[in-house]
mmCIF file of C-alpha atoms and ligand atoms in Angstrom:
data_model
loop_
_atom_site.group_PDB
_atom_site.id
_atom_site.type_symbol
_atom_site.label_atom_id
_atom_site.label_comp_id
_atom_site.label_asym_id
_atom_site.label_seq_id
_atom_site.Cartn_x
_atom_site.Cartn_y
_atom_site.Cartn_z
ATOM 1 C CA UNK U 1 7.107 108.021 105.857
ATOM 2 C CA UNK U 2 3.405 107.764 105.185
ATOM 3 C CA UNK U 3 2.519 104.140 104.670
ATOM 4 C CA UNK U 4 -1.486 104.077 105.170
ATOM 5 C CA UNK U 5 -3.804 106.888 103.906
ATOM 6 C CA UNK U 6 -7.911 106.857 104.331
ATOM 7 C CA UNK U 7 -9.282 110.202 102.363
ATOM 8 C CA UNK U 8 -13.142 110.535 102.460
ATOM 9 C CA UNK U 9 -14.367 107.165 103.448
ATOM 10 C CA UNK U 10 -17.552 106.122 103.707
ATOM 11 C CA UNK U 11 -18.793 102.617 103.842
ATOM 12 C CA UNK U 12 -22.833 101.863 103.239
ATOM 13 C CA UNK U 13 -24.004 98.301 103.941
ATOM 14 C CA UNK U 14 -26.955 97.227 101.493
ATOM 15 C CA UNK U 15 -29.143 95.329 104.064
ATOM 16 C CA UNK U 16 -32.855 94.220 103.850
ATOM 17 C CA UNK U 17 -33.681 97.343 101.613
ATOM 18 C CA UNK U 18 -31.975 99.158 104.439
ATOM 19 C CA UNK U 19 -28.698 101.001 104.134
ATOM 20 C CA UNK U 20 -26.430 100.955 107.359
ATOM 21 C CA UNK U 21 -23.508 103.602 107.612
ATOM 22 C CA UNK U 22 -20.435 101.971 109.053
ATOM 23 C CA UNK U 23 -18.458 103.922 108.467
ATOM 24 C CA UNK U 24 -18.367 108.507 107.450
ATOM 25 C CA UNK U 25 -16.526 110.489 105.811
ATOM 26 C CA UNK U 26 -13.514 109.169 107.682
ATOM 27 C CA UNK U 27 -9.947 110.600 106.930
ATOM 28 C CA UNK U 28 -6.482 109.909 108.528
ATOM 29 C CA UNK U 29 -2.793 109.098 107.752
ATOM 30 C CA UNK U 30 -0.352 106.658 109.473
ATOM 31 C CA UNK U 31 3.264 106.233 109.475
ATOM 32 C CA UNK U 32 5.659 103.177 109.075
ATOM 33 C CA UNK U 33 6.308 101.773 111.895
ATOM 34 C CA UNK U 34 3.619 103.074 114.073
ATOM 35 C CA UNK U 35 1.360 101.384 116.080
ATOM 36 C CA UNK U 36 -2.262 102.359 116.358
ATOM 37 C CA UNK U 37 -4.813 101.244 118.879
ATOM 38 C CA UNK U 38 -8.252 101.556 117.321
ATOM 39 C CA UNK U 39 -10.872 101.847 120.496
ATOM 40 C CA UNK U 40 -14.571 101.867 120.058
ATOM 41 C CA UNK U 41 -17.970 100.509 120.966
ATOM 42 C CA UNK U 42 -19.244 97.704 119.303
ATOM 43 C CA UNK U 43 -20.913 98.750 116.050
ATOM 44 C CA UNK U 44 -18.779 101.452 115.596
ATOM 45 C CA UNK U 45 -17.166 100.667 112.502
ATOM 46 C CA UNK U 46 -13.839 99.101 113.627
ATOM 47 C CA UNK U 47 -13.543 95.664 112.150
ATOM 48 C CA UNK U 48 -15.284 97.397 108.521
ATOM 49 C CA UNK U 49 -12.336 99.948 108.483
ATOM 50 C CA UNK U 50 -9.827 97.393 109.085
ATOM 51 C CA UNK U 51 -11.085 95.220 106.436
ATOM 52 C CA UNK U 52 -10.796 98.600 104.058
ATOM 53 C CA UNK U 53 -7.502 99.207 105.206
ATOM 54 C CA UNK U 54 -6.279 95.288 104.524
ATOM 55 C CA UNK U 55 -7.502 95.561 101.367
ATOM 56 C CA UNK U 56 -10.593 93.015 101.960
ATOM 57 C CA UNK U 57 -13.469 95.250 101.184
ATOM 58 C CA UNK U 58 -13.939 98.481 99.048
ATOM 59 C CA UNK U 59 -15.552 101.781 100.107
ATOM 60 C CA UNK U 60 -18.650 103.378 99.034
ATOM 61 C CA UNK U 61 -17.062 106.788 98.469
ATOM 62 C CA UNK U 62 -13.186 107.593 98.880
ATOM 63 C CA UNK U 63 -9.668 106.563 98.629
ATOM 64 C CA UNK U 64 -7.830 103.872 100.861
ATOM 65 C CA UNK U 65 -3.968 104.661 99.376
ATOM 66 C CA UNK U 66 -1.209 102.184 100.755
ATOM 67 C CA UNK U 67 2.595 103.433 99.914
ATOM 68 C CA UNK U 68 0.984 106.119 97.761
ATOM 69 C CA UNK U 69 -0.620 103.980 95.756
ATOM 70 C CA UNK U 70 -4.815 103.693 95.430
ATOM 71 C CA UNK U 71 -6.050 99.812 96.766
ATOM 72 C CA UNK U 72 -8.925 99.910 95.052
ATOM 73 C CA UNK U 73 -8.456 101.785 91.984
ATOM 74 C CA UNK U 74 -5.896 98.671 91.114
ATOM 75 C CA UNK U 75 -6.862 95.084 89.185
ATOM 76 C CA UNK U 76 -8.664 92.329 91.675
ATOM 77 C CA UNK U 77 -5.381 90.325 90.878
ATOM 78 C CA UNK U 78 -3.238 93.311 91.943
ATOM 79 C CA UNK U 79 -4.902 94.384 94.670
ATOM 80 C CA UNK U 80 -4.408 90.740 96.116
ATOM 81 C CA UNK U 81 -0.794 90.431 95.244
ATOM 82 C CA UNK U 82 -0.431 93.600 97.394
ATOM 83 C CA UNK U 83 -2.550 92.136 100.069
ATOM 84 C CA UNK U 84 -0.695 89.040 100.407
ATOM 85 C CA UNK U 85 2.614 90.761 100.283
ATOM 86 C CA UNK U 86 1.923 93.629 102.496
ATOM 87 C CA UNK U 87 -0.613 92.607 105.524
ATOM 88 C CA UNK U 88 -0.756 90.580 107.955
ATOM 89 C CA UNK U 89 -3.774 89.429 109.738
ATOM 90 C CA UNK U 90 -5.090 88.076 113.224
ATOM 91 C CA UNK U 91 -8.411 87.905 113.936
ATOM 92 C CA UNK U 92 -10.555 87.640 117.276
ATOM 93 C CA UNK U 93 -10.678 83.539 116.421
ATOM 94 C CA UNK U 94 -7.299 82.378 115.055
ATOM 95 C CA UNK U 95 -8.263 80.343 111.995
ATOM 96 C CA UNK U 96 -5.603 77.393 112.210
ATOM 97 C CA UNK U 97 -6.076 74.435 110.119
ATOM 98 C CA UNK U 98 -6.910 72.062 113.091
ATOM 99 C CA UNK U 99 -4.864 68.748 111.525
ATOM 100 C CA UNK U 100 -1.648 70.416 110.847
ATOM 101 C CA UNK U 101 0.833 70.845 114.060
ATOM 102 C CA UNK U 102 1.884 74.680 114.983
ATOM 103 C CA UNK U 103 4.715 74.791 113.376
ATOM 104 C CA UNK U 104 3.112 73.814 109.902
ATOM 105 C CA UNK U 105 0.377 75.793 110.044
ATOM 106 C CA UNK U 106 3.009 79.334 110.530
ATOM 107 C CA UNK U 107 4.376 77.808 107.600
ATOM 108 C CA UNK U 108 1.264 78.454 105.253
ATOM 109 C CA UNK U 109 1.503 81.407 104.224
ATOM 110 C CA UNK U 110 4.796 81.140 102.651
ATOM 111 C CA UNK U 111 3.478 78.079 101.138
ATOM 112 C CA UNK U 112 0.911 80.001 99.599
ATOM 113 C CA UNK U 113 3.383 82.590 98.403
ATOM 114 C CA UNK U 114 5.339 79.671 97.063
ATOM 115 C CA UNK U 115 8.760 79.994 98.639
ATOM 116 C CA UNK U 116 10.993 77.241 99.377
ATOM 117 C CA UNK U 117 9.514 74.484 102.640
ATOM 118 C CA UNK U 118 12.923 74.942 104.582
ATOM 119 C CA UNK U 119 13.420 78.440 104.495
ATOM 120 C CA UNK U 120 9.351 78.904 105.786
ATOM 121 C CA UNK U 121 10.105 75.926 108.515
ATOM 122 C CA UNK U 122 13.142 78.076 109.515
ATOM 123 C CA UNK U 123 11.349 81.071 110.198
ATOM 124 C CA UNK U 124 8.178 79.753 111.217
ATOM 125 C CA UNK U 125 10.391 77.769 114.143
ATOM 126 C CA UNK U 126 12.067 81.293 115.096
ATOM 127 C CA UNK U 127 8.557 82.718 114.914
ATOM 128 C CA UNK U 128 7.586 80.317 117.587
ATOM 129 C CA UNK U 129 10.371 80.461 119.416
ATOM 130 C CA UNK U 130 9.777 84.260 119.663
ATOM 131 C CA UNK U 131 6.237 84.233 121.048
ATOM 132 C CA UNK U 132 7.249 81.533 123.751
ATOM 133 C CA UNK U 133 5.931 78.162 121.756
ATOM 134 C CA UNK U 134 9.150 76.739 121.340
ATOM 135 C CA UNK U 135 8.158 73.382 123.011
ATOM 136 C CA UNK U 136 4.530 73.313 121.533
ATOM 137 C CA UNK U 137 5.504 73.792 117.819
ATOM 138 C CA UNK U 138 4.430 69.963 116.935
ATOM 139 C CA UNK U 139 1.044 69.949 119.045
ATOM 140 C CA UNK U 140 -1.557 70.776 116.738
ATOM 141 C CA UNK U 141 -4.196 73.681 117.653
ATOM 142 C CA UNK U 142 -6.886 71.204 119.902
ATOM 143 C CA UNK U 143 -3.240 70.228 122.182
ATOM 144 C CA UNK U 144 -2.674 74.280 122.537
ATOM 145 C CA UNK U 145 -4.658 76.659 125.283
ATOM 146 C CA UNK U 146 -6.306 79.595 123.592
ATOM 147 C CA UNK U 147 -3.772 81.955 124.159
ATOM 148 C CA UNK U 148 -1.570 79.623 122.759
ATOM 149 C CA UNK U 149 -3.311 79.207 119.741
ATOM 150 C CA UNK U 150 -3.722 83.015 119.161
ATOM 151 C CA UNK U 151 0.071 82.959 119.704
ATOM 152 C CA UNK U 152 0.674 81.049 116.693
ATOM 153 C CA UNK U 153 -1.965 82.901 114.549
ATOM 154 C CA UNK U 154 0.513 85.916 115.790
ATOM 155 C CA UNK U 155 3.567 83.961 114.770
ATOM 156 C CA UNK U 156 1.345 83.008 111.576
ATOM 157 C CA UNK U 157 0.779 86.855 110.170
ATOM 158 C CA UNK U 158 4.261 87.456 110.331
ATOM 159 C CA UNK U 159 5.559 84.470 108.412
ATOM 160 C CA UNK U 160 5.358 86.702 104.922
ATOM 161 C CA UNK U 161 7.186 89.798 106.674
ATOM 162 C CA UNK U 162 4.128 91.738 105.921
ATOM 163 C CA UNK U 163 4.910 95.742 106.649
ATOM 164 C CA UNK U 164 1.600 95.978 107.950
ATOM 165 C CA UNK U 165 -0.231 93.689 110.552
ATOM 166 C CA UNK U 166 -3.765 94.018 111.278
ATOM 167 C CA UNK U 167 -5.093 92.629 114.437
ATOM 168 C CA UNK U 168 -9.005 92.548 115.144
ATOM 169 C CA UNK U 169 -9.787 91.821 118.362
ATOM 170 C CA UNK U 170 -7.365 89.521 118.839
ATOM 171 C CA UNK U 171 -7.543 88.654 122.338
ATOM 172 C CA UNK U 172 -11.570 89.101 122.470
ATOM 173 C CA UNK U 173 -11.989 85.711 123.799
ATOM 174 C CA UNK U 174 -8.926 85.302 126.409
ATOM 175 C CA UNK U 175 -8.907 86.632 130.298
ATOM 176 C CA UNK U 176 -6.962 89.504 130.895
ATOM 177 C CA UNK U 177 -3.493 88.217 131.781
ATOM 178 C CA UNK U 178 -3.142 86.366 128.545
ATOM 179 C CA UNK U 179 -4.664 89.072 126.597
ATOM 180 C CA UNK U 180 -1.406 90.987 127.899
ATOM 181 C CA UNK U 181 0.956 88.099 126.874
ATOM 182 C CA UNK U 182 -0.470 88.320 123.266
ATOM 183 C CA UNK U 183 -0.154 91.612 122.854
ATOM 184 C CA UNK U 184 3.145 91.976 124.699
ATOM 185 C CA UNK U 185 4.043 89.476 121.846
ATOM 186 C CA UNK U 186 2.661 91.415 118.800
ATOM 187 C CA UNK U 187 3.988 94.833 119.999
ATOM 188 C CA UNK U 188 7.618 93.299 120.611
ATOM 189 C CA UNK U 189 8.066 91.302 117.545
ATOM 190 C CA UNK U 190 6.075 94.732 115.732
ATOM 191 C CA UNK U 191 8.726 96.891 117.056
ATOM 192 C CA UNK U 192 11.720 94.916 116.347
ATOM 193 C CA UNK U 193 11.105 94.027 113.148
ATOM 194 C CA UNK U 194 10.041 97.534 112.265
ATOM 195 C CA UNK U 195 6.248 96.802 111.041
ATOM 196 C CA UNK U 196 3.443 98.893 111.325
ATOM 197 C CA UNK U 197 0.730 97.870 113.844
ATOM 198 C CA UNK U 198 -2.699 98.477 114.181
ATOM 199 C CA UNK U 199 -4.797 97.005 116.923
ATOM 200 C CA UNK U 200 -8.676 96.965 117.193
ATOM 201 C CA UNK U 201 -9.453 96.316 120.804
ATOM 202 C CA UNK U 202 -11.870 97.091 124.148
ATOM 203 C CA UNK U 203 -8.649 96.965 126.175
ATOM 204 C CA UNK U 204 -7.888 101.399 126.818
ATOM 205 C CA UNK U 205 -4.878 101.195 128.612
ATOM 206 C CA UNK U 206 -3.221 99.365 125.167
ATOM 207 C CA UNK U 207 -3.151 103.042 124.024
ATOM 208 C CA UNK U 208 -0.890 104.053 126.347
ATOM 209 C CA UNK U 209 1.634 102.184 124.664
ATOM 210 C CA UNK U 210 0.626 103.024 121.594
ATOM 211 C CA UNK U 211 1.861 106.568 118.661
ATOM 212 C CA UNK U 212 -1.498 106.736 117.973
ATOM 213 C CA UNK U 213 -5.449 106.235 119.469
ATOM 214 C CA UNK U 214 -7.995 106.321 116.743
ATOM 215 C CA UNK U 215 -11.457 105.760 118.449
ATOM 216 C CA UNK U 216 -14.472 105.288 116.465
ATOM 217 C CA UNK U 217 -17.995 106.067 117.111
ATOM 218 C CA UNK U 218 -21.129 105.780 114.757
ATOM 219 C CA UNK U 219 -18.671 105.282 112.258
ATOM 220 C CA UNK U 220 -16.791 108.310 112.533
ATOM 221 C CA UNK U 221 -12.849 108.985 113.799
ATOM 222 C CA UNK U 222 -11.193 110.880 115.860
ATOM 223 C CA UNK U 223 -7.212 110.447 115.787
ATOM 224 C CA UNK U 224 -5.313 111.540 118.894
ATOM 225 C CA UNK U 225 -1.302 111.889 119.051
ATOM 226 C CA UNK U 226 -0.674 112.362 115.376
HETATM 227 P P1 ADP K 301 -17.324 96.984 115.119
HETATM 228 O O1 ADP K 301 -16.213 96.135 114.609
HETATM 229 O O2 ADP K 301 -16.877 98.289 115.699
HETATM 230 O O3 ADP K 301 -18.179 96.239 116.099
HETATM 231 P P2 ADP K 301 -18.439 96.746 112.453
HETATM 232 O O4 ADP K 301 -17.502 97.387 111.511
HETATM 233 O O5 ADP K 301 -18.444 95.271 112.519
HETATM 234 O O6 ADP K 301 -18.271 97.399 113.898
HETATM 235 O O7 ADP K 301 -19.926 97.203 112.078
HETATM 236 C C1 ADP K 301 -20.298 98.567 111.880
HETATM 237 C C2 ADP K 301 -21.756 98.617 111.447
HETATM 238 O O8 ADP K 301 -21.920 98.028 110.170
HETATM 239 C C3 ADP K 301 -22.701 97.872 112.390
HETATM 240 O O9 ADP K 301 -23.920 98.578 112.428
HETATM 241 C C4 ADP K 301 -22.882 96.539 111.690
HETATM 242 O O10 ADP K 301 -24.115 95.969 112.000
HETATM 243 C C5 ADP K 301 -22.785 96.926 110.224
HETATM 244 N N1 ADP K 301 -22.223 95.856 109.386
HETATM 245 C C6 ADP K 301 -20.989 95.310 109.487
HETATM 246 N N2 ADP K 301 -20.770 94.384 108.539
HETATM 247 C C7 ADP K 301 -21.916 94.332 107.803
HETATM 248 C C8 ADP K 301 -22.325 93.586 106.664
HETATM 249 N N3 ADP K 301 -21.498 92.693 106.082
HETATM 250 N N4 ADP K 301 -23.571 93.798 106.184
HETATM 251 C C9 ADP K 301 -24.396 94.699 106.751
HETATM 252 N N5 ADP K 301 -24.072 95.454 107.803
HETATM 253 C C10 ADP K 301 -22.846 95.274 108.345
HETATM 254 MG MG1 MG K 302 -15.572 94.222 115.112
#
């Protein structure tokens, strides 16, 4: 079933009187439950079409449609109901709140979404226990390595059950082995929870694993094993 679909995007930056094309005339579709390894130089539009596909930042000219239904053609307050519902992010630097301990900041988001402190501690702690942080859940993020930390941010974007998680970069800063450990983690708890996964990342061989390989360059796509 057709969860994601990009139809005729273009994205123009306003700079300095200059406009800057990140990304053209791009078009694809993407299943539930996939996972996706977007590959690219830098520059090449990847982290601009992942923000249009999380609902972060509009296009210029086309359609981003999630479940069918048009992201931005919706209300702001809509469009970030759906966003906080549906997505799940990680980022190339993890974003925890450095005075709260692991386990409260995987909590957050279903603070945020208002549900009830025990049932988010609950999950946040299996969370944790999932992406091997079960004795670090009450350091807080200066007691944690950086893969560790990145491993909570991982355990983080899935607090909500999002049915999408969108991952930039998010080992760019860790060696190679614990690159693999974090996105051994993601792909695992992806799979077995049934969420759709898409990856921006230098890393090639990560498309191996992955349904599909969308590689940018100059802002344009090509999709490979549809
Ligand atoms: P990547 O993630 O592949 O490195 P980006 O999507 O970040 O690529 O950037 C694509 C192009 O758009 C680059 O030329 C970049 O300089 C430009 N760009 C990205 N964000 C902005 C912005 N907020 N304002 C102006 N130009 C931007
Ligand atoms: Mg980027």
């Amino acid at each position: 079933m057709e969860i994601l679909k990009v139809d005729n995007v273009t994205k123009t930056y306003h700079m300095d009187g200059e406009d800057v094309r990140a990304l053209r005339d791009v078009s694809f579709t993407l299943d539930a439950g996939d996972i996706t390894v977007i590959l690219g130089p830098s520059g090449s539009g990847k982290s601009t079409l992942l923000t249009l596909l999380g609902g972060l930042s509009s296009p210029s000219e086309g359609k981003v449609y999630c479940k069918g239904k048009s992201l931005y053609d919706m209300p702001g307050e809509q469009l970030a109901q759906w966003r906080n519902k549906l997505f799940g992010f990680v980022f190339q630097f993890h974003y925890l709140m450095p005075e709260l301990t692991a386990l409260e900041n995987v909590t957050l988001p279903g603070q945020v979404a208002r549900r009830e402190y025990g049932v988010c501690e609950a999950r946040a702690a299996a969370l944790l226990y999932h992406v091997g942080l079960k004795d670090r859940m009450i350091h807080k993020p200066g007691e944690l390595s950086g893969g560790e930390q990145q491993r909570v941010a991982v355990a983080r974007a899935l607090m909500n059950e999002p049915e999408i998680i969108l991952a930039d970069e998010p080992t760019g800063n860790l060696d190679a082995k614990t690159a693999e450990g974090i996105h051994d983690v993601l792909w695992e708890l992806c799979q077995k929870e049934g969420r759709t996964l898409i990856v921006v990342t230098h890393y090639e061989p990560l498309g191996k694993r992955a349904d599909h390989i969308l590689t940018l360059n100059a802002g344009q796509v090509i999709k490979k094993r549809s």
